[in-house]
PDB file of C-alpha atoms in Angstrom:
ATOM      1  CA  UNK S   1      33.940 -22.603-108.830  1.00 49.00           C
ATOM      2  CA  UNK S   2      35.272 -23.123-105.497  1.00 66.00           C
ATOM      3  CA  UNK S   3      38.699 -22.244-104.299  1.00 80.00           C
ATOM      4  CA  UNK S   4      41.415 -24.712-103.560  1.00 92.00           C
ATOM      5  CA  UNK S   5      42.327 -24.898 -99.977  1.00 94.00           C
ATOM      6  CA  UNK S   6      45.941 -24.081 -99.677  1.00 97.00           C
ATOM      7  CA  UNK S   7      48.476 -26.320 -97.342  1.00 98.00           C
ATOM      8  CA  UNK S   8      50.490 -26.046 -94.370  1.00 98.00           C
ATOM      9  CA  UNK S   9      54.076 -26.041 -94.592  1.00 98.00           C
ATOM     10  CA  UNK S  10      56.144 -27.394 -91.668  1.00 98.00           C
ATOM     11  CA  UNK S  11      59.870 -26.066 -92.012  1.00 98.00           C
ATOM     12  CA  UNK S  12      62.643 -26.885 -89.848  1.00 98.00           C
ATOM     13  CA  UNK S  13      65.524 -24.765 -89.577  1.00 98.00           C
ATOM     14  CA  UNK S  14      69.194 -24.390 -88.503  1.00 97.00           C
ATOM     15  CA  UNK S  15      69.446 -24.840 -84.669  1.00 96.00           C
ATOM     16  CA  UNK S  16      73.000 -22.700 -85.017  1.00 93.00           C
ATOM     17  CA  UNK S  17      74.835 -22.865 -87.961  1.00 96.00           C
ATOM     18  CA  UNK S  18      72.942 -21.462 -90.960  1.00 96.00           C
ATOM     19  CA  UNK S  19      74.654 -24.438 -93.196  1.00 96.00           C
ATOM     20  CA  UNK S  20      72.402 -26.948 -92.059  1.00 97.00           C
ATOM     21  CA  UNK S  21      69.318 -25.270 -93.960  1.00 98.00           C
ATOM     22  CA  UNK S  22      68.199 -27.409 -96.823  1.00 97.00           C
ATOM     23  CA  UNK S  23      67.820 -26.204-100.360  1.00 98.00           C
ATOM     24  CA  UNK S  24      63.954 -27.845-100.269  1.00 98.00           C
ATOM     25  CA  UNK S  25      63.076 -25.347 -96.871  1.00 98.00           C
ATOM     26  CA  UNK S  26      64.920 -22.666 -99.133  1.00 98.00           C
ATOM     27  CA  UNK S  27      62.868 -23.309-101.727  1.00 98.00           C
ATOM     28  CA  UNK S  28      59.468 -23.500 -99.913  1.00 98.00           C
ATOM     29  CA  UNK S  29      59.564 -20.416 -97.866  1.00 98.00           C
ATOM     30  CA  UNK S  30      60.080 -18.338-101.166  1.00 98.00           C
ATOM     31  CA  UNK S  31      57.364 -20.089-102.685  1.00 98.00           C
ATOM     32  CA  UNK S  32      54.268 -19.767-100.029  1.00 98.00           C
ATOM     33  CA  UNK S  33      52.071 -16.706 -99.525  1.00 98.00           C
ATOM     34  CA  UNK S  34      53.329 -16.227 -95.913  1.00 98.00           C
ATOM     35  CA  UNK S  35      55.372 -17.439 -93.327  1.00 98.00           C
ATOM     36  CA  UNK S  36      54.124 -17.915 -89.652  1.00 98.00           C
ATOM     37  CA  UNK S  37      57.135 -17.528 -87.210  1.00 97.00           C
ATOM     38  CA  UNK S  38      57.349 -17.647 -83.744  1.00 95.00           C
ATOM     39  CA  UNK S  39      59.253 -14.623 -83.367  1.00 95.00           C
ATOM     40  CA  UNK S  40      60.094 -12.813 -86.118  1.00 96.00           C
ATOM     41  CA  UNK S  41      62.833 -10.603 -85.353  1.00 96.00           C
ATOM     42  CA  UNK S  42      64.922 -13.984 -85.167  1.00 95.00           C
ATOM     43  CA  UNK S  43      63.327 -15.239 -88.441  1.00 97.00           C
ATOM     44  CA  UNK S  44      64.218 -12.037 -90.043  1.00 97.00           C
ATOM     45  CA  UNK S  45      67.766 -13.156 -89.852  1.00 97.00           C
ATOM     46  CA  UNK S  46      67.262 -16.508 -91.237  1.00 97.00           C
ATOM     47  CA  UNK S  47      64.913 -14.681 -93.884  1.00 98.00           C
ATOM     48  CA  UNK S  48      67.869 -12.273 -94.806  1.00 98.00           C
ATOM     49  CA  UNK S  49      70.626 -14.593 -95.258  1.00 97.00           C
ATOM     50  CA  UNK S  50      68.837 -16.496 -97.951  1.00 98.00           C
ATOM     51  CA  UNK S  51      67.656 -13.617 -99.548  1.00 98.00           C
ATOM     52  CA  UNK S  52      63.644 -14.766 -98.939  1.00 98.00           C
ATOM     53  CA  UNK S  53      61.148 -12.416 -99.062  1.00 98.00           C
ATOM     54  CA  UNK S  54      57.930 -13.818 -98.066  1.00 98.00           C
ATOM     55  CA  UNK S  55      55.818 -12.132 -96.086  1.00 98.00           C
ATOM     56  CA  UNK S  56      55.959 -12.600 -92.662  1.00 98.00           C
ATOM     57  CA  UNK S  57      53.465 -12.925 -89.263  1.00 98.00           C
ATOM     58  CA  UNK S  58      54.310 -13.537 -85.178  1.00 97.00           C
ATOM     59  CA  UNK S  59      52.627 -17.273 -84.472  1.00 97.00           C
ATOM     60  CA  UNK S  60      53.374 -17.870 -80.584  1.00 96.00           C
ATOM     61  CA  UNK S  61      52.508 -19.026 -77.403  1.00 95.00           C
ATOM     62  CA  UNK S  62      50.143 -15.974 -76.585  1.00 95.00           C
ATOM     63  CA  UNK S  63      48.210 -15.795 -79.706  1.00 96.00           C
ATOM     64  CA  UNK S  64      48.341 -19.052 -80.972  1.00 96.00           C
ATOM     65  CA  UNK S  65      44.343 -19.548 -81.159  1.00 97.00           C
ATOM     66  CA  UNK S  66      43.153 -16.719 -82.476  1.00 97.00           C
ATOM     67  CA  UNK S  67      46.025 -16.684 -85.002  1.00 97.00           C
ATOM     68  CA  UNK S  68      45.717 -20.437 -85.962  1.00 97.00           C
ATOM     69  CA  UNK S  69      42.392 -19.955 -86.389  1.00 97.00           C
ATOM     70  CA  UNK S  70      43.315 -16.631 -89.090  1.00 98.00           C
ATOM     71  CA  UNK S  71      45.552 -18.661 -90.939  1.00 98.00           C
ATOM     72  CA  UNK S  72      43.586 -21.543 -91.421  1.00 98.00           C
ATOM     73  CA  UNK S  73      40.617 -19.045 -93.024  1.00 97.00           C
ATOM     74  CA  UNK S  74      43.515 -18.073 -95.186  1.00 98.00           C
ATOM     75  CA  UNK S  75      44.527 -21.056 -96.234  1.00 98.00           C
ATOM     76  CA  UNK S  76      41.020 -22.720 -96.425  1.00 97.00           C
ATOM     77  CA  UNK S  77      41.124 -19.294 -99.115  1.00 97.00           C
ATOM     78  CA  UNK S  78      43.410 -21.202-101.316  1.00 97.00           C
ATOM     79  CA  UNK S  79      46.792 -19.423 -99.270  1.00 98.00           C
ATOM     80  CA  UNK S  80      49.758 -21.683 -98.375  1.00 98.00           C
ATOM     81  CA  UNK S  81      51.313 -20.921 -95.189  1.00 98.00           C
ATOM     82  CA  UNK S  82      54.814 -21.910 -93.830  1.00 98.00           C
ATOM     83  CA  UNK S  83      55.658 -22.383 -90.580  1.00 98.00           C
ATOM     84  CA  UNK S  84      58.667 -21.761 -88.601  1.00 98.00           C
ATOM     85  CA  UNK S  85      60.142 -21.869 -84.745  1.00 96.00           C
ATOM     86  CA  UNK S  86      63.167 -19.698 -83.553  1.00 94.00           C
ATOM     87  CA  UNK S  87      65.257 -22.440 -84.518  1.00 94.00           C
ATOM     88  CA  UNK S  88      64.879 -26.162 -85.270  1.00 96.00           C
ATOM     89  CA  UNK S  89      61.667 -28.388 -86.240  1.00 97.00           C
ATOM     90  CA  UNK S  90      57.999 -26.451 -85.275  1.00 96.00           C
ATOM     91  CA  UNK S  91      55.536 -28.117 -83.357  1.00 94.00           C
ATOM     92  CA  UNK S  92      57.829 -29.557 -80.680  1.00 91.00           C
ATOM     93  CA  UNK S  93      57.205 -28.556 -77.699  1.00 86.00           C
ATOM     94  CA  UNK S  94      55.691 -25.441 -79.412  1.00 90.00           C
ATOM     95  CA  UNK S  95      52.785 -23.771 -80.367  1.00 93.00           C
ATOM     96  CA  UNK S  96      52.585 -24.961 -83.932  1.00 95.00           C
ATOM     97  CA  UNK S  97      51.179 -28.156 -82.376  1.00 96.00           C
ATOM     98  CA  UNK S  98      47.636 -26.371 -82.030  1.00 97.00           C
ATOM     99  CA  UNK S  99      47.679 -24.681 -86.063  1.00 98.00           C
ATOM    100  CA  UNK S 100      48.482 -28.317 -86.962  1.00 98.00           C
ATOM    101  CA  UNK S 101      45.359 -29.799 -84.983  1.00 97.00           C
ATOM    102  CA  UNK S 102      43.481 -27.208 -86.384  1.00 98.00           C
ATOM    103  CA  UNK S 103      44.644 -27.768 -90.071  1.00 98.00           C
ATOM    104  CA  UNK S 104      43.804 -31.578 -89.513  1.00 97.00           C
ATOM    105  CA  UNK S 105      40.495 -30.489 -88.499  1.00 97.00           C
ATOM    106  CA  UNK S 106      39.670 -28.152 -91.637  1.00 97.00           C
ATOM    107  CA  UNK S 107      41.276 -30.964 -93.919  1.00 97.00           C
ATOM    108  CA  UNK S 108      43.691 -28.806 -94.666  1.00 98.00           C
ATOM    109  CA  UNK S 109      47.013 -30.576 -96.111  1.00 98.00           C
ATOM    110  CA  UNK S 110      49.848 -30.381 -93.712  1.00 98.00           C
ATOM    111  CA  UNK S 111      53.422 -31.350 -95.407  1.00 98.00           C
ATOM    112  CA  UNK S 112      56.722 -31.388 -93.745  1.00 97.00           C
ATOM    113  CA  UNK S 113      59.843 -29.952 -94.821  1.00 98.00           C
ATOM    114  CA  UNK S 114      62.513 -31.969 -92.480  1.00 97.00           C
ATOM    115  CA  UNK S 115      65.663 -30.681 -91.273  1.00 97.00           C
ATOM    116  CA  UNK S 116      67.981 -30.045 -88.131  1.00 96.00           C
ATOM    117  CA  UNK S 117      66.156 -31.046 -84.244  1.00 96.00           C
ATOM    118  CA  UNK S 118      67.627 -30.214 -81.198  1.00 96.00           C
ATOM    119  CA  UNK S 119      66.009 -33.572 -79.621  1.00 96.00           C
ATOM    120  CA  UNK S 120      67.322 -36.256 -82.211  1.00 97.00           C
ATOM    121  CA  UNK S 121      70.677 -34.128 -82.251  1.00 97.00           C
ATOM    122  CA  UNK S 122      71.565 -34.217 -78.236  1.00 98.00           C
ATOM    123  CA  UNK S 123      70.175 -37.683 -78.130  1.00 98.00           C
ATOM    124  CA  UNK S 124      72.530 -38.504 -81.087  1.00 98.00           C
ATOM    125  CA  UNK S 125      75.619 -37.311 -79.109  1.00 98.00           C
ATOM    126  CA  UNK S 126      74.764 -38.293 -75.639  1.00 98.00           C
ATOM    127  CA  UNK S 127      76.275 -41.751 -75.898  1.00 98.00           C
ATOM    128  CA  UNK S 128      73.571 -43.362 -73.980  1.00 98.00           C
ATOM    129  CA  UNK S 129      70.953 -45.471 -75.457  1.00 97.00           C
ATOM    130  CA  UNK S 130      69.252 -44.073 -78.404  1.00 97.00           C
ATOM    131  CA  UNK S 131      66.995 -47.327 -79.300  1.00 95.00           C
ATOM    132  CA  UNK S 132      63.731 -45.845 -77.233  1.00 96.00           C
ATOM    133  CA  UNK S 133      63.467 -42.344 -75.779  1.00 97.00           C
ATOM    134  CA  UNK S 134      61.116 -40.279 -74.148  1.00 97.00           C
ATOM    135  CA  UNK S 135      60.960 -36.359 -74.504  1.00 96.00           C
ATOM    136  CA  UNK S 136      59.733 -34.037 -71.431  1.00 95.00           C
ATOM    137  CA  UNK S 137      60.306 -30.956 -73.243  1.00 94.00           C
ATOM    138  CA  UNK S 138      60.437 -27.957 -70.461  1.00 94.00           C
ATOM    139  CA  UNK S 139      60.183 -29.365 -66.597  1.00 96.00           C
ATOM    140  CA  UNK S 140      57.190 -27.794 -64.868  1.00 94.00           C
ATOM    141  CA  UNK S 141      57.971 -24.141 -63.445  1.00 94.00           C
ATOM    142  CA  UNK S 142      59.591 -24.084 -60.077  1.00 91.00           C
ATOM    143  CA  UNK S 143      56.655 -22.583 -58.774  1.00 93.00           C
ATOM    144  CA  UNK S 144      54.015 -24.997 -59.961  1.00 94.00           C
ATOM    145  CA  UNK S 145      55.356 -27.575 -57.358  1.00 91.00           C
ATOM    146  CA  UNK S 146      52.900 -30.148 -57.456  1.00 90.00           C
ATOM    147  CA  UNK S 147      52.932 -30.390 -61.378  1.00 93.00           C
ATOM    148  CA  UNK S 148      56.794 -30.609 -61.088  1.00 94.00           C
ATOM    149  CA  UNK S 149      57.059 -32.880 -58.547  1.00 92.00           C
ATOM    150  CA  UNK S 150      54.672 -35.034 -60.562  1.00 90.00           C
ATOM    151  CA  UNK S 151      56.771 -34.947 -63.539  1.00 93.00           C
ATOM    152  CA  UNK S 152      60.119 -35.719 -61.427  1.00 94.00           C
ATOM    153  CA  UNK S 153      58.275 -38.590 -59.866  1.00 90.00           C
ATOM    154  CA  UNK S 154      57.081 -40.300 -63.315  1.00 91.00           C
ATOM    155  CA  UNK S 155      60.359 -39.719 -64.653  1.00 95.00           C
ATOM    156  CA  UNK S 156      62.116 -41.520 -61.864  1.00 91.00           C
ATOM    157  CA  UNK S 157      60.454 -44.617 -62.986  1.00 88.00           C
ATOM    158  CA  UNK S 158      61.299 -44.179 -66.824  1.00 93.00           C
ATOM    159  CA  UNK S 159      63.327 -47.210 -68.046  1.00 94.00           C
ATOM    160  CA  UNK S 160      64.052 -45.416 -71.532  1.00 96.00           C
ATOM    161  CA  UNK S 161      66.580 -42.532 -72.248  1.00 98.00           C
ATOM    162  CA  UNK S 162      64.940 -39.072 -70.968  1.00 98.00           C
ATOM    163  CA  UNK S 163      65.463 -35.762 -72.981  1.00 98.00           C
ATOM    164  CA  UNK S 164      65.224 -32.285 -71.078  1.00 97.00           C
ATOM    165  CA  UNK S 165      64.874 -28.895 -72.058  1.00 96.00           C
ATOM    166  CA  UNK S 166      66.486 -26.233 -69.833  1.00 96.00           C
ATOM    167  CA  UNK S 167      67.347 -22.665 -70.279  1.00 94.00           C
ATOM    168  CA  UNK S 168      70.742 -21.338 -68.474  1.00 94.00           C
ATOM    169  CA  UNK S 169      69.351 -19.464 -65.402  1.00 95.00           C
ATOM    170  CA  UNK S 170      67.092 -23.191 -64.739  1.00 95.00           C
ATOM    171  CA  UNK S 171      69.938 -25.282 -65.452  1.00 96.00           C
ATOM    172  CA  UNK S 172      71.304 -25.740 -61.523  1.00 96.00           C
ATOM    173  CA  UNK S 173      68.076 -25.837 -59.689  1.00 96.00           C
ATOM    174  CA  UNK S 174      66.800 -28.439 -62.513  1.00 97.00           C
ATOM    175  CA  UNK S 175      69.692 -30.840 -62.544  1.00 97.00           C
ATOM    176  CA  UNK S 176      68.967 -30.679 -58.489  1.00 97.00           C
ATOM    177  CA  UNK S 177      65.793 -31.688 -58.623  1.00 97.00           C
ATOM    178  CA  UNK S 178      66.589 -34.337 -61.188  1.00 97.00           C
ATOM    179  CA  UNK S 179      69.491 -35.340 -59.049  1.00 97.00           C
ATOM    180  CA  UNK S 180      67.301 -35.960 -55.975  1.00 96.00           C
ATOM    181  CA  UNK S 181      63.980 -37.381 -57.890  1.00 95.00           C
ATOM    182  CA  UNK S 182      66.335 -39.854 -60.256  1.00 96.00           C
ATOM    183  CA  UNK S 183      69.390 -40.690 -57.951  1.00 94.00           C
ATOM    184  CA  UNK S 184      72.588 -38.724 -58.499  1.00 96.00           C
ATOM    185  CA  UNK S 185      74.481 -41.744 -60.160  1.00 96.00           C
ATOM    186  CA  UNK S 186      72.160 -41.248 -63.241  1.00 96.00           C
ATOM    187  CA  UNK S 187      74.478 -40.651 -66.195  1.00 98.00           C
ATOM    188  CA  UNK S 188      73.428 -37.291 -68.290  1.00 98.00           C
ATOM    189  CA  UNK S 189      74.443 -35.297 -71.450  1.00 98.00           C
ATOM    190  CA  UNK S 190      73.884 -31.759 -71.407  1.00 98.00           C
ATOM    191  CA  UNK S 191      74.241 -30.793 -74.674  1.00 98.00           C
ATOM    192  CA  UNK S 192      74.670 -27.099 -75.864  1.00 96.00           C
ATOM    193  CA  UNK S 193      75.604 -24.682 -78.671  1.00 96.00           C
ATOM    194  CA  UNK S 194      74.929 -27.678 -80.812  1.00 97.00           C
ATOM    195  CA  UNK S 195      76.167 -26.908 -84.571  1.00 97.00           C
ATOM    196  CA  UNK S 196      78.017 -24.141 -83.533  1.00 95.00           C
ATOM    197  CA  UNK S 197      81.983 -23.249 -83.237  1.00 94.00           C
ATOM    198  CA  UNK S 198      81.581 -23.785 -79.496  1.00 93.00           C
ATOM    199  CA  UNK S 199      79.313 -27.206 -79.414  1.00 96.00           C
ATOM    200  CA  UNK S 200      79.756 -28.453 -76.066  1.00 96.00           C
ATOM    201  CA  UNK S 201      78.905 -32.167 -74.687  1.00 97.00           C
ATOM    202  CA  UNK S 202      79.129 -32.981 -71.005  1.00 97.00           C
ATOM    203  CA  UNK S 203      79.066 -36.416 -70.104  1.00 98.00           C
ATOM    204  CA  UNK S 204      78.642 -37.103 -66.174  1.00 98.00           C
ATOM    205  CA  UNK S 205      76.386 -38.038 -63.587  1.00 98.00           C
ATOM    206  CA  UNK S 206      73.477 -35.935 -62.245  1.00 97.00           C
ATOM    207  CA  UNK S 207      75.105 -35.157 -59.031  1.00 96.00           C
ATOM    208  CA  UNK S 208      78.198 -34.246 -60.710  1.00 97.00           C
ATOM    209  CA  UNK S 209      76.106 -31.690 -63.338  1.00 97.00           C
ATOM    210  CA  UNK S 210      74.934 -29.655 -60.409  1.00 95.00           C
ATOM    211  CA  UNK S 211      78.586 -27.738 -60.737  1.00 93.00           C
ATOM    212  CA  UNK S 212      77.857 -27.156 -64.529  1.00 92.00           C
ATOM    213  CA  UNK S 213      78.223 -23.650 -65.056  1.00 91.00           C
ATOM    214  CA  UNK S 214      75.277 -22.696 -67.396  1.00 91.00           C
ATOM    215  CA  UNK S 215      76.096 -20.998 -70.245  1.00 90.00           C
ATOM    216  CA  UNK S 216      73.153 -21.071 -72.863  1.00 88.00           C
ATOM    217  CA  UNK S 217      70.210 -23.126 -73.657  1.00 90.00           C
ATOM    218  CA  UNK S 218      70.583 -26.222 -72.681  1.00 96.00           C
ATOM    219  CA  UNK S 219      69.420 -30.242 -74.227  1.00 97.00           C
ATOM    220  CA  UNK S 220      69.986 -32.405 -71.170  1.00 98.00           C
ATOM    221  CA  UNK S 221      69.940 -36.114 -72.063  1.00 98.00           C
ATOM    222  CA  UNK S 222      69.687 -38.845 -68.801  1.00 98.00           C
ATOM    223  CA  UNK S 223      69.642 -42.592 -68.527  1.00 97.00           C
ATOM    224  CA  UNK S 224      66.774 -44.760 -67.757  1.00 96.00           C
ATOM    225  CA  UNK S 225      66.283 -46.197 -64.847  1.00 92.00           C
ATOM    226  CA  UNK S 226      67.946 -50.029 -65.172  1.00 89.00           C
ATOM    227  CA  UNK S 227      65.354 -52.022 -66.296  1.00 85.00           C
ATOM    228  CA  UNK S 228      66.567 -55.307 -63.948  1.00 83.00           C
ATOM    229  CA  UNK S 229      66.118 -52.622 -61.245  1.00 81.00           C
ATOM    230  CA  UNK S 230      62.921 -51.452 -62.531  1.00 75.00           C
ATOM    231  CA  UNK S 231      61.733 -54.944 -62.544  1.00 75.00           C
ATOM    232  CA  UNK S 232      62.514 -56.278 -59.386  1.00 75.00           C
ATOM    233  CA  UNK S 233      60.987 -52.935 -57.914  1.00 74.00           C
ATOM    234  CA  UNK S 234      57.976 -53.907 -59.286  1.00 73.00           C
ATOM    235  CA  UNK S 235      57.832 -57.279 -58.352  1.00 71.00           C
ATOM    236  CA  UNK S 236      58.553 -56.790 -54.299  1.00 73.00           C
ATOM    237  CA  UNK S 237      56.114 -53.418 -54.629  1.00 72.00           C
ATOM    238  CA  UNK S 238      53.270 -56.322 -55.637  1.00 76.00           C
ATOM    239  CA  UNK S 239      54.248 -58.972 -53.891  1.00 72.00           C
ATOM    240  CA  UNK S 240      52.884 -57.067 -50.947  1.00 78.00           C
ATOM    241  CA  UNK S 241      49.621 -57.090 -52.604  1.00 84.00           C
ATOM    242  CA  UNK S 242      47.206 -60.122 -52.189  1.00 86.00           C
ATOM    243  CA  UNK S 243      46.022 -61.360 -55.776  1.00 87.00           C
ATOM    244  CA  UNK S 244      42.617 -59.585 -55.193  1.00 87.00           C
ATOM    245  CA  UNK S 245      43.776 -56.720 -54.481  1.00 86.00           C
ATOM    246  CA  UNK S 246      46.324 -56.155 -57.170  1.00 89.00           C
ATOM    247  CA  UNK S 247      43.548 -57.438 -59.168  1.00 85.00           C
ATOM    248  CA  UNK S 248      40.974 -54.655 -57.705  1.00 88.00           C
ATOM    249  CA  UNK S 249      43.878 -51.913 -58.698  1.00 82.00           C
ATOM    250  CA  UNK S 250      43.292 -52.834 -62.815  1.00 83.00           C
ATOM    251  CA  UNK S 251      39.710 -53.196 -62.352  1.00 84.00           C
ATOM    252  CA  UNK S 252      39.551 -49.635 -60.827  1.00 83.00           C
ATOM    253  CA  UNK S 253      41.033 -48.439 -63.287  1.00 79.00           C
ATOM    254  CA  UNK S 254      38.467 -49.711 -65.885  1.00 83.00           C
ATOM    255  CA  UNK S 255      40.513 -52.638 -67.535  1.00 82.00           C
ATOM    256  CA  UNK S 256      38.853 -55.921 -68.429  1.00 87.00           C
ATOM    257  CA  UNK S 257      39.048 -58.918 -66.124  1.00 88.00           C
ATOM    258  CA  UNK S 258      40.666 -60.723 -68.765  1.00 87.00           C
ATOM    259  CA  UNK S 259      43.579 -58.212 -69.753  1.00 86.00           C
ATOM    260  CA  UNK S 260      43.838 -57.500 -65.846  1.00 86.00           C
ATOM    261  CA  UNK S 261      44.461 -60.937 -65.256  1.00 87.00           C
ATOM    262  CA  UNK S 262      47.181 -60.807 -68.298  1.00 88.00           C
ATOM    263  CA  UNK S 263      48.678 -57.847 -66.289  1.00 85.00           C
ATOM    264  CA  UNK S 264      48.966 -59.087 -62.570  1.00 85.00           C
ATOM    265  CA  UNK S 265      50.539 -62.004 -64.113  1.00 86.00           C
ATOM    266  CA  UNK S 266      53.335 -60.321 -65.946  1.00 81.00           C
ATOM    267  CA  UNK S 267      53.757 -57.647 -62.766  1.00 81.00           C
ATOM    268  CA  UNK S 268      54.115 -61.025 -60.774  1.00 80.00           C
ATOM    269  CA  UNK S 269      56.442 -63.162 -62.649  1.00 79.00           C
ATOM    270  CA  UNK S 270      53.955 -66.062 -63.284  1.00 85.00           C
ATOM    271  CA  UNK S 271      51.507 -67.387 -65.656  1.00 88.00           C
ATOM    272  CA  UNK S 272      47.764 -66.343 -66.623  1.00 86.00           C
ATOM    273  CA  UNK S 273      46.417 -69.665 -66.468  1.00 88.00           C
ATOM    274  CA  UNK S 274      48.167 -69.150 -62.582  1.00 87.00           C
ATOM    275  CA  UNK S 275      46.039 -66.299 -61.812  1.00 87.00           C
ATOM    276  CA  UNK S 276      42.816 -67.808 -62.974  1.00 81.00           C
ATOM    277  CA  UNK S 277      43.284 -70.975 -61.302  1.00 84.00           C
ATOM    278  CA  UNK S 278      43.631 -68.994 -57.967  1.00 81.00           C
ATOM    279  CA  UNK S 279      40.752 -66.747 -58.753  1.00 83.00           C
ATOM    280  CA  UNK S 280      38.715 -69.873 -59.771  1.00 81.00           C
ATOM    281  CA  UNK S 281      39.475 -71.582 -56.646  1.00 78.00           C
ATOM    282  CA  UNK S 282      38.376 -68.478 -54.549  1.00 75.00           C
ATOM    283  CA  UNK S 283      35.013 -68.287 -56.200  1.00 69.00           C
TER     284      UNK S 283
END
């Protein structure tokens, strides 16, 4: 008779105080055959407190293939596995993202336990928009300049609330960068210690953070770009363009003629049927 595979258990954790952890997380890190943590003299802590004594592996950046790979034989052996980051929900912007890919490959059932995130928690108390967000996770190194100036350069031209990453001895060179790439009248949110006795929000403009003295990891949360701005950006950056041309720039690209047309015309300001009359009259 062959052995039911076992499932995947995604468990987020306190990001600071130890209240925030859920009775169901509780619960299902007793009950699994192991725990996967990223590092688990920090987990031991967590482990400790609520008297848990699973069995516990390192799952992290630098063996996250070869160890994905490990637990999903054990779990395709009828194991179930938890998983667990140093603090908050796995997978974000963290090597969990590969055992879960690899899980979905072996049709292995992959559950979530939800709980406390860093992302929804600074975007919560930033007090700028909240209805549509995008999360960079960690900038580029400093050293991998053309990947970081890449970043800084799509992220200037985000129109939706921007959520950051940054650890303390980043922080000033980051919010720099950011201040020079985005404009230094960009409101931000740099969020730390977030649950703890000393939470800390900052509320001020880029050029203004620069004098932030860091203190901790920190959640930096920045406005869009205005989308009126945005907009009319976009329009004088085409109007430069002949028809053909802007045309030639979708085509390249590998769009249809038809959705391309549906494209210069919204870039433009005007009508479909506009376009195609043009193009019609050019043929």
């Amino acid at each position: 008779m062959d052995t039911e595979a076992g499932k995947l258990y995604i468990v987020a954790t306190p990001i600071g105080n130890l209240s925030d952890m859920s009775p169901r997380a509780v619960e299902t890190l007793r009950s699994v055959d192991l725990i996967a943590a990223e590092d688990t003299r920090n987990t031991i802590h967590l482990l400790t407190h609520f008297d848990i004594r699973t069995p516990m592996e390192s799952y992290h950046e630098f063996n996250k293939y070869d160890k994905a790979d490990d637990l999903v034989n054990r779990m395709l052996s009828g194991k179930n596995v938890a998983i667990v980051t140093d603090a908050g929900t796995p997978c974000i912007s963290d090597p969990g993202e590969v055992l879960v890919a690899k899980c979905a490959e072996a049709g292995i059932t992959v559950t979530g336990i939800p709980g406390p995130s860093a992302v929804i928690n600074a975007l919560t108390l930033s007090g700028l928009s909240t209805r549509r967000f995008t999360f960079e996770g960690f900038l580029p190194a400093k050293k991998q300049k053309k990947e970081r100036a890449a970043a800084l350069e799509r992220l200037k031209e985000e129109t939706v609330t921007i959520i950051v990453y940054e650890a303390p001895h980043h922080l000033t060179e980051t919010l720099k960068d950011l201040s020079e790439a985005l404009g230094a009248g960009r409101r931000v949110a740099l969020c730390r210690e977030m649950t703890k006795i000393h939470e800390e929000v900052i509320r001020t403009t880029l050029s203004e953070a620069v004098e932030t003295v860091p203190r901790g990891e920190y959640v930096l949360v920045i406005e869009g770009k205005d989308e009126k701005e945005a907009a009319a950006e976009k329009k004088a950056e085409f109007s430069e363009l002949s028809i053909e041309e802007h045309m030639q720039r979708y085509l390249e690209k590998g769009v249809e003629k038809k959705e391309a047309m549906k494209l210069v015309a919204a870039d433009r300001g005007v009508t479909k049927r506009d376009i195609y009359k043009y193009l019609a009259e050019k043929e």
